[in-house]
Coordinates of C-alpha atoms in Angstrom, one line a residue:
X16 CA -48.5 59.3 29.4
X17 CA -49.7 55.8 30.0
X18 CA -47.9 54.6 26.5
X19 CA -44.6 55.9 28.5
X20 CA -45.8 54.0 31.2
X21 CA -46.3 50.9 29.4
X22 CA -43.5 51.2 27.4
X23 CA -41.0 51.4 30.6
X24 CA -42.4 48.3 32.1
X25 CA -41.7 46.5 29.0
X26 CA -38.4 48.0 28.5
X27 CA -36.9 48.7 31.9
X28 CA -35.7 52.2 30.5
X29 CA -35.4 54.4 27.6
X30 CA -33.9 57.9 26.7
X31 CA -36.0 61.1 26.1
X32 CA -35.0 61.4 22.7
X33 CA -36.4 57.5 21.9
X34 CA -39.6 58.6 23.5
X35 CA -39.6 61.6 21.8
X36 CA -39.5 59.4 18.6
X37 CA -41.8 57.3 19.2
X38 CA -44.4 59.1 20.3
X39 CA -43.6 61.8 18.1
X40 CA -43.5 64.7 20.1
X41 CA -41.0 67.2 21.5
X42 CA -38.3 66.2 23.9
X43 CA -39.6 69.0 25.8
X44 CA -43.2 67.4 25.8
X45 CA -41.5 64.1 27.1
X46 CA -39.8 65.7 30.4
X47 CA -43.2 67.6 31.0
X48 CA -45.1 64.3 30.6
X49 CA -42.5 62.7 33.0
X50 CA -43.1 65.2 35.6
X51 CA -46.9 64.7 35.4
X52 CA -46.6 61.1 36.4
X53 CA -44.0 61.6 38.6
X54 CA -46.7 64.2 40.3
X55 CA -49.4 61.9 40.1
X56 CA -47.5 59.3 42.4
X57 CA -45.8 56.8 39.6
X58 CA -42.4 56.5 41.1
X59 CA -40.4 57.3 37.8
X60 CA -36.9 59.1 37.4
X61 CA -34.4 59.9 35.2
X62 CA -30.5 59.3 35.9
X63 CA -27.4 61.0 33.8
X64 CA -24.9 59.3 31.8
X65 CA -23.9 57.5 29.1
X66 CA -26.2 54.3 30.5
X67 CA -28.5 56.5 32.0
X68 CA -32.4 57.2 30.8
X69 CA -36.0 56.8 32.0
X70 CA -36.3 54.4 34.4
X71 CA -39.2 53.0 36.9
X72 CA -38.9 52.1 40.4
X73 CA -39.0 48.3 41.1
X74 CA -43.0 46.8 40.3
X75 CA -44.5 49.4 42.6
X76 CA -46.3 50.9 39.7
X77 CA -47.6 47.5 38.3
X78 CA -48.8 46.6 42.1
X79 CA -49.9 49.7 43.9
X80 CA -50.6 52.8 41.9
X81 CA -52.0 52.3 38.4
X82 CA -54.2 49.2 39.1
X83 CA -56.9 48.9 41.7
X84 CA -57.1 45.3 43.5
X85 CA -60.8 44.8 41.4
X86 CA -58.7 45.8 38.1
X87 CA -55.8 43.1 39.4
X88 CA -58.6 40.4 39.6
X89 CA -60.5 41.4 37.0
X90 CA -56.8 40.9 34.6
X91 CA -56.4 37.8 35.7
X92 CA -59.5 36.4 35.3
X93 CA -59.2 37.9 31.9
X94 CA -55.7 36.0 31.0
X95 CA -56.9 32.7 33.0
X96 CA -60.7 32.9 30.2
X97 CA -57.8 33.2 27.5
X98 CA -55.5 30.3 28.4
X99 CA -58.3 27.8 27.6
X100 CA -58.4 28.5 24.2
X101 CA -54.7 26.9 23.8
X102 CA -52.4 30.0 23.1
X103 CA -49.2 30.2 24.2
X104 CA -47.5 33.7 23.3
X105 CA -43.7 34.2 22.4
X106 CA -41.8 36.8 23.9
X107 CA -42.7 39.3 21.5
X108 CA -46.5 38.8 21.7
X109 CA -46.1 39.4 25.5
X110 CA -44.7 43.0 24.8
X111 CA -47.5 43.5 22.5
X112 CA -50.5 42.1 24.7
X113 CA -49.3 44.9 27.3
X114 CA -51.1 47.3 25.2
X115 CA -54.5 45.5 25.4
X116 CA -55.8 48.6 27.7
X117 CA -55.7 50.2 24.1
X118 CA -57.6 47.6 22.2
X119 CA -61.4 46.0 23.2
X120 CA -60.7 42.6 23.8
X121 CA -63.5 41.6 21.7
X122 CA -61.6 42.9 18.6
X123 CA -59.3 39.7 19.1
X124 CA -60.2 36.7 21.4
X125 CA -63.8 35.7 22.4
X126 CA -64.3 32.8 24.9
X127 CA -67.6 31.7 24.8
X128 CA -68.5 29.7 28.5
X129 CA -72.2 29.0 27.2
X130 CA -73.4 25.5 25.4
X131 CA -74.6 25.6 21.6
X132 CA -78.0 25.7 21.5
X133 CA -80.7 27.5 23.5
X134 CA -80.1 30.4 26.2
X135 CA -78.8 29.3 28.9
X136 CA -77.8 30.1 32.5
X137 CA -73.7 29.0 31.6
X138 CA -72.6 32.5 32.0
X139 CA -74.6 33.7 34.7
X140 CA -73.3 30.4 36.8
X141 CA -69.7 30.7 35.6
X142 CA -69.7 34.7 36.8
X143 CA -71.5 33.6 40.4
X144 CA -68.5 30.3 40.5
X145 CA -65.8 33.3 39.6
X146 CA -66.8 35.8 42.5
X147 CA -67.2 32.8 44.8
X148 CA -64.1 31.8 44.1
X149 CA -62.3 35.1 44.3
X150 CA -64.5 36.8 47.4
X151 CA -64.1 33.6 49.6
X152 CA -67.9 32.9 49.7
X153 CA -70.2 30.0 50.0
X154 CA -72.5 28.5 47.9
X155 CA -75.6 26.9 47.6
X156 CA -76.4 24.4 44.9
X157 CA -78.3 21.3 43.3
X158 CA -76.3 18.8 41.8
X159 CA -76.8 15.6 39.8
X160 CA -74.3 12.7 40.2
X161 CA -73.5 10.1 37.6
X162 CA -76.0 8.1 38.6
X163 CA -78.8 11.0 38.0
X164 CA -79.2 11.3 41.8
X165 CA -79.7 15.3 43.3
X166 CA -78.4 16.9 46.4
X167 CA -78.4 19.8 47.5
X168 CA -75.1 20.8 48.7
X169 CA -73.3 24.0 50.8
X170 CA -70.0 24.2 48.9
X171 CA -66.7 26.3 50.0
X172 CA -65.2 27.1 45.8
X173 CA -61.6 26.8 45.5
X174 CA -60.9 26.9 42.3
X175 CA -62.7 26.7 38.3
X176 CA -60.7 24.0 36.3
X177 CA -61.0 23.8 32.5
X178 CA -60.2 19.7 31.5
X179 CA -61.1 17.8 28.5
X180 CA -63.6 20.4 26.8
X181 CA -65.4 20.8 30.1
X182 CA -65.5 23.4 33.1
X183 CA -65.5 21.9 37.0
X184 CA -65.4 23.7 40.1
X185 CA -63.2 21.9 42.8
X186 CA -64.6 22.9 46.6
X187 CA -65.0 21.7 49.9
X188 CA -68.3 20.0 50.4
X189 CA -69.7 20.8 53.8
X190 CA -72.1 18.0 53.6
X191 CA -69.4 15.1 52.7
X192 CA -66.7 16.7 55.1
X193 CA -64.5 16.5 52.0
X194 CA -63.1 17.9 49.2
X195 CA -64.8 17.6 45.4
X196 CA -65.0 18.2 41.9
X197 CA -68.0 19.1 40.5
X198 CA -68.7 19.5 36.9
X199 CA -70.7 22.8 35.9
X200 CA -73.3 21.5 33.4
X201 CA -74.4 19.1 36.4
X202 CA -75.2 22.3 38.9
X203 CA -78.8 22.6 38.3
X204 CA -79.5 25.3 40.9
X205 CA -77.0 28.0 42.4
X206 CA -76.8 30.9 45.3
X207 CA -74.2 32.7 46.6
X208 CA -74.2 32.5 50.5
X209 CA -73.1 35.7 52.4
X210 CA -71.0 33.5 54.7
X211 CA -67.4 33.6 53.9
X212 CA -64.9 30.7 54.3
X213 CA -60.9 30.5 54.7
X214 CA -59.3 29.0 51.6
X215 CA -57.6 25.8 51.8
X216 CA -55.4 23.8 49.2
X217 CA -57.4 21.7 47.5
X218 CA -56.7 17.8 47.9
X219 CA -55.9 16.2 44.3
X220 CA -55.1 12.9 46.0
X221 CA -58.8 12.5 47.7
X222 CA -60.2 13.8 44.3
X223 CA -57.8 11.0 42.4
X224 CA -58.9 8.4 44.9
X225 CA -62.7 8.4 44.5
X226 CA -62.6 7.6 40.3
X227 CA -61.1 4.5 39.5
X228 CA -59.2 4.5 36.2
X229 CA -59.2 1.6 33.7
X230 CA -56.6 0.7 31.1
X231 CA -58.9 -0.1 27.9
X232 CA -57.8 -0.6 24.4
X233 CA -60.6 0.9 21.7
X234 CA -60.4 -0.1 18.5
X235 CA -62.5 3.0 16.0
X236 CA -63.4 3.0 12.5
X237 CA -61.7 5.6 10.1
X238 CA -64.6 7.8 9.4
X239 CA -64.6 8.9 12.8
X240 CA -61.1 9.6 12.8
X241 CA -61.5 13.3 13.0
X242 CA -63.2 12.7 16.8
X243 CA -60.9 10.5 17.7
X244 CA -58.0 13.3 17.3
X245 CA -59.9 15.7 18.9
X246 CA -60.2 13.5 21.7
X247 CA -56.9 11.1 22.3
X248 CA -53.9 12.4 22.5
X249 CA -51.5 11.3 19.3
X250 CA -49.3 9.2 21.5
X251 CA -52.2 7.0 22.3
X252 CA -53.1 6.5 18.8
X253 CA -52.3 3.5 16.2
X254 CA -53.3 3.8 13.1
X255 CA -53.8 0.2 11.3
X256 CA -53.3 -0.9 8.0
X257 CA -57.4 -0.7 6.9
X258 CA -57.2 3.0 8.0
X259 CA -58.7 2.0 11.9
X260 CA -57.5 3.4 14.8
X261 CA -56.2 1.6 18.0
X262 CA -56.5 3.4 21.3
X263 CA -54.7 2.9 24.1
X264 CA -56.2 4.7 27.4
X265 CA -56.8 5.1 31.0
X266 CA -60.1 5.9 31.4
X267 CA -63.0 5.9 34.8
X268 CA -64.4 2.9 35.3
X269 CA -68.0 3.8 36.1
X270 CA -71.2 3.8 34.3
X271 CA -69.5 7.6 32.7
X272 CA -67.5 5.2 30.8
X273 CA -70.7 2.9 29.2
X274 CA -72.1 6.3 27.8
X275 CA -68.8 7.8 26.6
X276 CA -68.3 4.3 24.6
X277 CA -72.5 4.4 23.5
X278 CA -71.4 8.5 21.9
X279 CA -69.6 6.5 19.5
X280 CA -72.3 4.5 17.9
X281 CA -71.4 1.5 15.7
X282 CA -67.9 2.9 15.1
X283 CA -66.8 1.7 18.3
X284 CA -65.5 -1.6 19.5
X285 CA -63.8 -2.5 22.7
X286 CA -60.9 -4.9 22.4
X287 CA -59.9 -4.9 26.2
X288 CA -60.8 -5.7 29.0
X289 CA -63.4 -8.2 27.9
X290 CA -65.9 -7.7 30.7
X291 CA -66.3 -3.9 29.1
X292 CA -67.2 -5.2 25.9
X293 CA -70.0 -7.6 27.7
X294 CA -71.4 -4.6 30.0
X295 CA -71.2 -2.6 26.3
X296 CA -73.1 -5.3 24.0
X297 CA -75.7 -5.7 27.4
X298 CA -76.1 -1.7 27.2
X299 CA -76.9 -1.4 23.4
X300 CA -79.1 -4.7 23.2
X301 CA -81.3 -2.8 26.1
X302 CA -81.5 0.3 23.8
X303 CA -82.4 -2.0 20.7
X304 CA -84.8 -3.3 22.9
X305 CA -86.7 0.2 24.1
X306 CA -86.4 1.3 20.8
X307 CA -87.4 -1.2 18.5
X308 CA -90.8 -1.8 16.4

């Protein structure tokens, strides 16, 4: 009965005899099925004629009967863990997906919130961030700034943003009176608060306006290359005649930028603005320095 059901929200209709078919089974079997959900509130009918069939009312199954509100969440949080690992489905893979109530998602996608490396707490924070987010509720947590200095801050969670490889939370800080976005590796400590909060749109303007971006041009050696891909989007890349790669890129001009630039090593050189490449020769000759012997 619920492959009927699925089927009929995918197609919009469909005779007794193609149900019969396709689930091989009586046509007999099909109308007795039909009356079963009708029964059990699923607002399904059948009308005569040539165009006539199997139909379903409107969305009211998708929306009221068949899923619960927790179920409704719990889908969309499912589909929102899947977007991040870059699939975008045609038509025809839609149709299939719909019968994912048949098949453990494990069997075909995995998304993996945790770093490489030792257990962490990734998935535990990520689940607390999630029910925050959904269930309105404040949060309690120690967080470390670029400059290595921690607060502890009340937080109202609006949202979880995946950019760049990394996971961020944007929220209302109670403390600064002002909307943030906080990266998750840098929450140290977290609670959930039983006090609740009304949601409000999250500002991308006073986000924007706290990180000042700078143009930069990077030039990278070729046995990077594969990093530099990963990392740069094509239209920012020139490749030059000795195999090198130009970048062209907009990227915040804080002391973030010095240890993105240090990731690099050797195979790195900054070709504008000339100020960066001081602060960046300064940086490394103070790491010679603390390292030497």
């Amino acid at each position: 009965m619920f492959n009927i059901l699925y089927h009929l929200l995918n197609k919009g209709q469909a005779t007794a005899n193609e149900l019969a078919e396709k689930f091989e089974v009586s046509v007999r079997t099909i109308y007795r099925d039909i009356d079963s959900l009708s029964e059990a509130g699923i607002p399904v009918y059948t009308e005569a004629g040539r165009s006539g069939g199997i139909r379903l009312l409107g969305d009211f199954v998708l929306d009221r009967t068949v899923f619960s509100e927790e179920e409704k969440k719990e889908m969309l949080s499912a589909l929102a863990s899947l977007s991040v690992t870059g699939n975008h489905f045609e038509k025809a893979a839609l149709e299939k997906l719909s019968a994912v109530f048949q098949i453990p998602s494990e069997d075909w996608y995995e998304v993996d919130f945790s770093r490489w490396g030792e257990i962490t707490g990734d998935r535990e924070k990520f689940e607390t961030l999630k029910t925050a987010v959904i269930y309105h509720r404040c949060m309690e947590i120690l967080y470390t700034g670029s400059y290595k200095e921690k607060s502890e801050r009340v937080i109202w969670p609006l949202k979880l943003l995946y950019k760049s490889k990394e996971w961020y939370v944007k929220a209302y800080c109670t403390k600064k009176e002002d909307f943030r976005l906080f990266k998750l590796n840098r929450i140290l400590k977290w609670s959930l608060l039983d006090e609740h909060f009304t949601p409000v749109p999250y500002s991308e303007s006073a986000d924007s306006g706290r990180r000042t971006l700078e143009q930069v041009v990077l030039r990278f050696s070729q046995k990077i290359s594969w990093r530099i891909y990963d990392e740069f989007d094509e239209r920012m890349i020139k490749e030059l005649e000795n195999g090198d790669l130009l970048v062209r890129v907009s990227l915040p001009s804080d002391e973030w930028l010095l240890g993105y630039l240090l990731s690099f090593g050797a195979e790195a050189e900054v070709v504008e603005p000339i100020y960066l490449k001081k602060l960046l020769a300064e940086k490394a000759r103070e790491i010679y320095e603390k390292n030497r012997f």
